[in-house]
Amino acid sequence: MKVRLNVMLRVASSVVALMAGISVASAQETHSWRHGIVQAKSDAGIVMMAKHKGFDKDQHLDLDIVQFTGDSLALKALIAGEIDSYDGSPGGPMLAASHGADVKIVGCYWPGLTYGIYSKDNLKSVQDLKGRTLAISGPGSLPDLLARGILSNAGITPSEVKFAQMGSDTDRIKAITAGVVDAGAASLEFINYAKTLHIKLLVNAHDAVPQFIRFCTMTSSNVLKTRKDDLAHYLAAQMEGTRYALDHRDETLALTRETTKAPASDPRAADLFDQVVKINAVVPEMPIPVDRLAWMQDLLMKTGNLKVKQDLTKLVDNSARVEALGFVHKQKH
């Protein structure tokens, strides 16, 4: 009888241990997460560091980064359910939400606008853009909204400028160099490189429209409802990756060159990184500056892109970001 009892106890202990092991394994199960970005360029080392250093794995995620030629295409992919989140200008989501689209802003890790309008050397000011051809990306994208905002501030109506839709920043710079267009919106990575092409930075967006937000992270209310924990883990991984990137300049630049296949002599990655640090463009904690979102909404109303103001409290959801900050704190301790 005693032998049978001992056997039963050992079996029970084994079952408990097995169940505990299954519970731990289940708690640490890796989930996939598809995140959209604008086509990798000289900011790639910052944007992709979370994946590169395995911070996604630390958060039990398998991060799949999907590249788009413009953030308006990423927005369409989110609405179609093809990706779980993406980084882009919050202007597009504002316009989409005004038409009933399911989109939410859940964090803004790159609020500083490291962007501008480049032009041929013969253009002296924004006023010289009247009657000229200006290269942008798709309607509602960052280059489009930025260009319209700068023109509006200068008292120029969109009808006084010819817009040309072109894919990436590099495409737009090449178009200016080739004389296909007179000017174009592009990243500050070209701030010194442009001089070698005999073109120039006509307007630095950080000076012209300092409240304009470059990137926020967007998702859908459906993702928030069904995968909020995974979203919070993704945001935590991005926070960790961004902080690491800012603290490790050489490694970040190396990752950028590896991703973009740029030679070590190419100065664009270093120039952009230094601009990011100079104006504190990137904030790892991803705060959502609602006051600047309100300013952007007013700008969209002024340029005629947006017809009716939206309730921004319905567009913004801070809950996953707060949870992510808790994950980051726990990871450090």
PDB file of N, CA, C and O in Angstrom, residues 296-321:
ATOM      1  N   MET A 296      -1.280  69.888 -36.647  1.00  0.00           N
ATOM      2  CA  MET A 296      -1.280  69.275 -37.977  1.00  0.00           C
ATOM      3  C   MET A 296      -2.690  69.204 -38.549  1.00  0.00           C
ATOM      4  O   MET A 296      -2.902  69.398 -39.748  1.00  0.00           O
ATOM      5  N   GLN A 297      -3.656  68.933 -37.679  1.00  0.00           N
ATOM      6  CA  GLN A 297      -5.040  68.893 -38.151  1.00  0.00           C
ATOM      7  C   GLN A 297      -5.470  70.271 -38.645  1.00  0.00           C
ATOM      8  O   GLN A 297      -6.127  70.384 -39.694  1.00  0.00           O
ATOM      9  N   ASP A 298      -5.080  71.305 -37.924  1.00  0.00           N
ATOM     10  CA  ASP A 298      -5.386  72.669 -38.367  1.00  0.00           C
ATOM     11  C   ASP A 298      -4.727  72.965 -39.712  1.00  0.00           C
ATOM     12  O   ASP A 298      -5.319  73.633 -40.574  1.00  0.00           O
ATOM     13  N   LEU A 299      -3.505  72.472 -39.888  1.00  0.00           N
ATOM     14  CA  LEU A 299      -2.796  72.668 -41.153  1.00  0.00           C
ATOM     15  C   LEU A 299      -3.538  71.978 -42.295  1.00  0.00           C
ATOM     16  O   LEU A 299      -3.699  72.547 -43.385  1.00  0.00           O
ATOM     17  N   LEU A 300      -4.013  70.767 -42.048  1.00  0.00           N
ATOM     18  CA  LEU A 300      -4.753  70.026 -43.068  1.00  0.00           C
ATOM     19  C   LEU A 300      -6.059  70.736 -43.426  1.00  0.00           C
ATOM     20  O   LEU A 300      -6.500  70.694 -44.582  1.00  0.00           O
ATOM     21  N   MET A 301      -6.654  71.376 -42.444  1.00  0.00           N
ATOM     22  CA  MET A 301      -7.856  72.162 -42.715  1.00  0.00           C
ATOM     23  C   MET A 301      -7.493  73.373 -43.570  1.00  0.00           C
ATOM     24  O   MET A 301      -8.192  73.721 -44.538  1.00  0.00           O
ATOM     25  N   LYS A 302      -6.365  73.993 -43.241  1.00  0.00           N
ATOM     26  CA  LYS A 302      -5.924  75.196 -43.949  1.00  0.00           C
ATOM     27  C   LYS A 302      -5.579  74.895 -45.406  1.00  0.00           C
ATOM     28  O   LYS A 302      -5.869  75.697 -46.301  1.00  0.00           O
ATOM     29  N   THR A 303      -4.947  73.736 -45.651  1.00  0.00           N
ATOM     30  CA  THR A 303      -4.558  73.380 -47.011  1.00  0.00           C
ATOM     31  C   THR A 303      -5.707  72.780 -47.814  1.00  0.00           C
ATOM     32  O   THR A 303      -5.566  72.534 -49.012  1.00  0.00           O
ATOM     33  N   GLY A 304      -6.829  72.523 -47.144  1.00  0.00           N
ATOM     34  CA  GLY A 304      -7.989  71.981 -47.839  1.00  0.00           C
ATOM     35  C   GLY A 304      -8.005  70.473 -47.949  1.00  0.00           C
ATOM     36  O   GLY A 304      -8.941  69.890 -48.523  1.00  0.00           O
ATOM     37  N   ASN A 305      -7.014  69.796 -47.369  1.00  0.00           N
ATOM     38  CA  ASN A 305      -6.993  68.328 -47.401  1.00  0.00           C
ATOM     39  C   ASN A 305      -8.094  67.735 -46.527  1.00  0.00           C
ATOM     40  O   ASN A 305      -8.702  66.720 -46.865  1.00  0.00           O
ATOM     41  N   LEU A 306      -8.335  68.382 -45.380  1.00  0.00           N
ATOM     42  CA  LEU A 306      -9.335  67.902 -44.434  1.00  0.00           C
ATOM     43  C   LEU A 306     -10.505  68.883 -44.407  1.00  0.00           C
ATOM     44  O   LEU A 306     -10.305  70.096 -44.298  1.00  0.00           O
ATOM     45  N   LYS A 307     -11.697  68.344 -44.512  1.00  0.00           N
ATOM     46  CA  LYS A 307     -12.889  69.198 -44.575  1.00  0.00           C
ATOM     47  C   LYS A 307     -13.517  69.449 -43.210  1.00  0.00           C
ATOM     48  O   LYS A 307     -14.044  70.528 -42.956  1.00  0.00           O
ATOM     49  N   VAL A 308     -13.464  68.432 -42.346  1.00  0.00           N
ATOM     50  CA  VAL A 308     -14.097  68.535 -41.027  1.00  0.00           C
ATOM     51  C   VAL A 308     -13.117  68.053 -39.956  1.00  0.00           C
ATOM     52  O   VAL A 308     -12.493  67.006 -40.115  1.00  0.00           O
ATOM     53  N   LYS A 309     -12.966  68.811 -38.882  1.00  0.00           N
ATOM     54  CA  LYS A 309     -12.082  68.413 -37.795  1.00  0.00           C
ATOM     55  C   LYS A 309     -12.584  67.131 -37.125  1.00  0.00           C
ATOM     56  O   LYS A 309     -13.778  66.941 -36.949  1.00  0.00           O
ATOM     57  N   GLN A 310     -11.613  66.302 -36.732  1.00  0.00           N
ATOM     58  CA  GLN A 310     -11.934  65.054 -36.056  1.00  0.00           C
ATOM     59  C   GLN A 310     -11.662  65.175 -34.554  1.00  0.00           C
ATOM     60  O   GLN A 310     -10.870  66.023 -34.115  1.00  0.00           O
ATOM     61  N   ASP A 311     -12.306  64.319 -33.785  1.00  0.00           N
ATOM     62  CA  ASP A 311     -12.043  64.230 -32.354  1.00  0.00           C
ATOM     63  C   ASP A 311     -10.766  63.408 -32.176  1.00  0.00           C
ATOM     64  O   ASP A 311     -10.773  62.186 -32.349  1.00  0.00           O
ATOM     65  N   LEU A 312      -9.645  64.071 -31.870  1.00  0.00           N
ATOM     66  CA  LEU A 312      -8.363  63.386 -31.801  1.00  0.00           C
ATOM     67  C   LEU A 312      -8.302  62.332 -30.700  1.00  0.00           C
ATOM     68  O   LEU A 312      -7.500  61.402 -30.770  1.00  0.00           O
ATOM     69  N   THR A 313      -9.134  62.466 -29.684  1.00  0.00           N
ATOM     70  CA  THR A 313      -9.144  61.463 -28.611  1.00  0.00           C
ATOM     71  C   THR A 313      -9.613  60.106 -29.124  1.00  0.00           C
ATOM     72  O   THR A 313      -9.302  59.070 -28.542  1.00  0.00           O
ATOM     73  N   LYS A 314     -10.370  60.128 -30.228  1.00  0.00           N
ATOM     74  CA  LYS A 314     -10.824  58.874 -30.824  1.00  0.00           C
ATOM     75  C   LYS A 314      -9.778  58.283 -31.772  1.00  0.00           C
ATOM     76  O   LYS A 314      -9.835  57.106 -32.112  1.00  0.00           O
ATOM     77  N   LEU A 315      -8.837  59.118 -32.196  1.00  0.00           N
ATOM     78  CA  LEU A 315      -7.782  58.665 -33.096  1.00  0.00           C
ATOM     79  C   LEU A 315      -6.572  58.138 -32.333  1.00  0.00           C
ATOM     80  O   LEU A 315      -5.854  57.267 -32.820  1.00  0.00           O
ATOM     81  N   VAL A 316      -6.355  58.646 -31.127  1.00  0.00           N
ATOM     82  CA  VAL A 316      -5.190  58.302 -30.321  1.00  0.00           C
ATOM     83  C   VAL A 316      -5.546  57.257 -29.269  1.00  0.00           C
ATOM     84  O   VAL A 316      -6.591  57.341 -28.625  1.00  0.00           O
ATOM     85  N   ASP A 317      -4.661  56.266 -29.100  1.00  0.00           N
ATOM     86  CA  ASP A 317      -4.811  55.282 -28.019  1.00  0.00           C
ATOM     87  C   ASP A 317      -3.451  55.086 -27.368  1.00  0.00           C
ATOM     88  O   ASP A 317      -2.517  54.571 -27.993  1.00  0.00           O
ATOM     89  N   ASN A 318      -3.315  55.513 -26.126  1.00  0.00           N
ATOM     90  CA  ASN A 318      -2.040  55.500 -25.406  1.00  0.00           C
ATOM     91  C   ASN A 318      -1.848  54.254 -24.545  1.00  0.00           C
ATOM     92  O   ASN A 318      -0.788  54.057 -23.953  1.00  0.00           O
ATOM     93  N   SER A 319      -2.855  53.398 -24.470  1.00  0.00           N
ATOM     94  CA  SER A 319      -2.840  52.299 -23.495  1.00  0.00           C
ATOM     95  C   SER A 319      -1.743  51.270 -23.754  1.00  0.00           C
ATOM     96  O   SER A 319      -1.072  50.811 -22.827  1.00  0.00           O
ATOM     97  N   ALA A 320      -1.517  50.896 -25.015  1.00  0.00           N
ATOM     98  CA  ALA A 320      -0.487  49.896 -25.321  1.00  0.00           C
ATOM     99  C   ALA A 320       0.908  50.461 -25.045  1.00  0.00           C
ATOM    100  O   ALA A 320       1.812  49.737 -24.605  1.00  0.00           O
ATOM    101  N   ARG A 321       1.089  51.744 -25.278  1.00  0.00           N
ATOM    102  CA  ARG A 321       2.386  52.379 -25.015  1.00  0.00           C
ATOM    103  C   ARG A 321       2.699  52.372 -23.525  1.00  0.00           C
ATOM    104  O   ARG A 321       3.842  52.102 -23.114  1.00  0.00           O
TER     105      ARG A 321
END
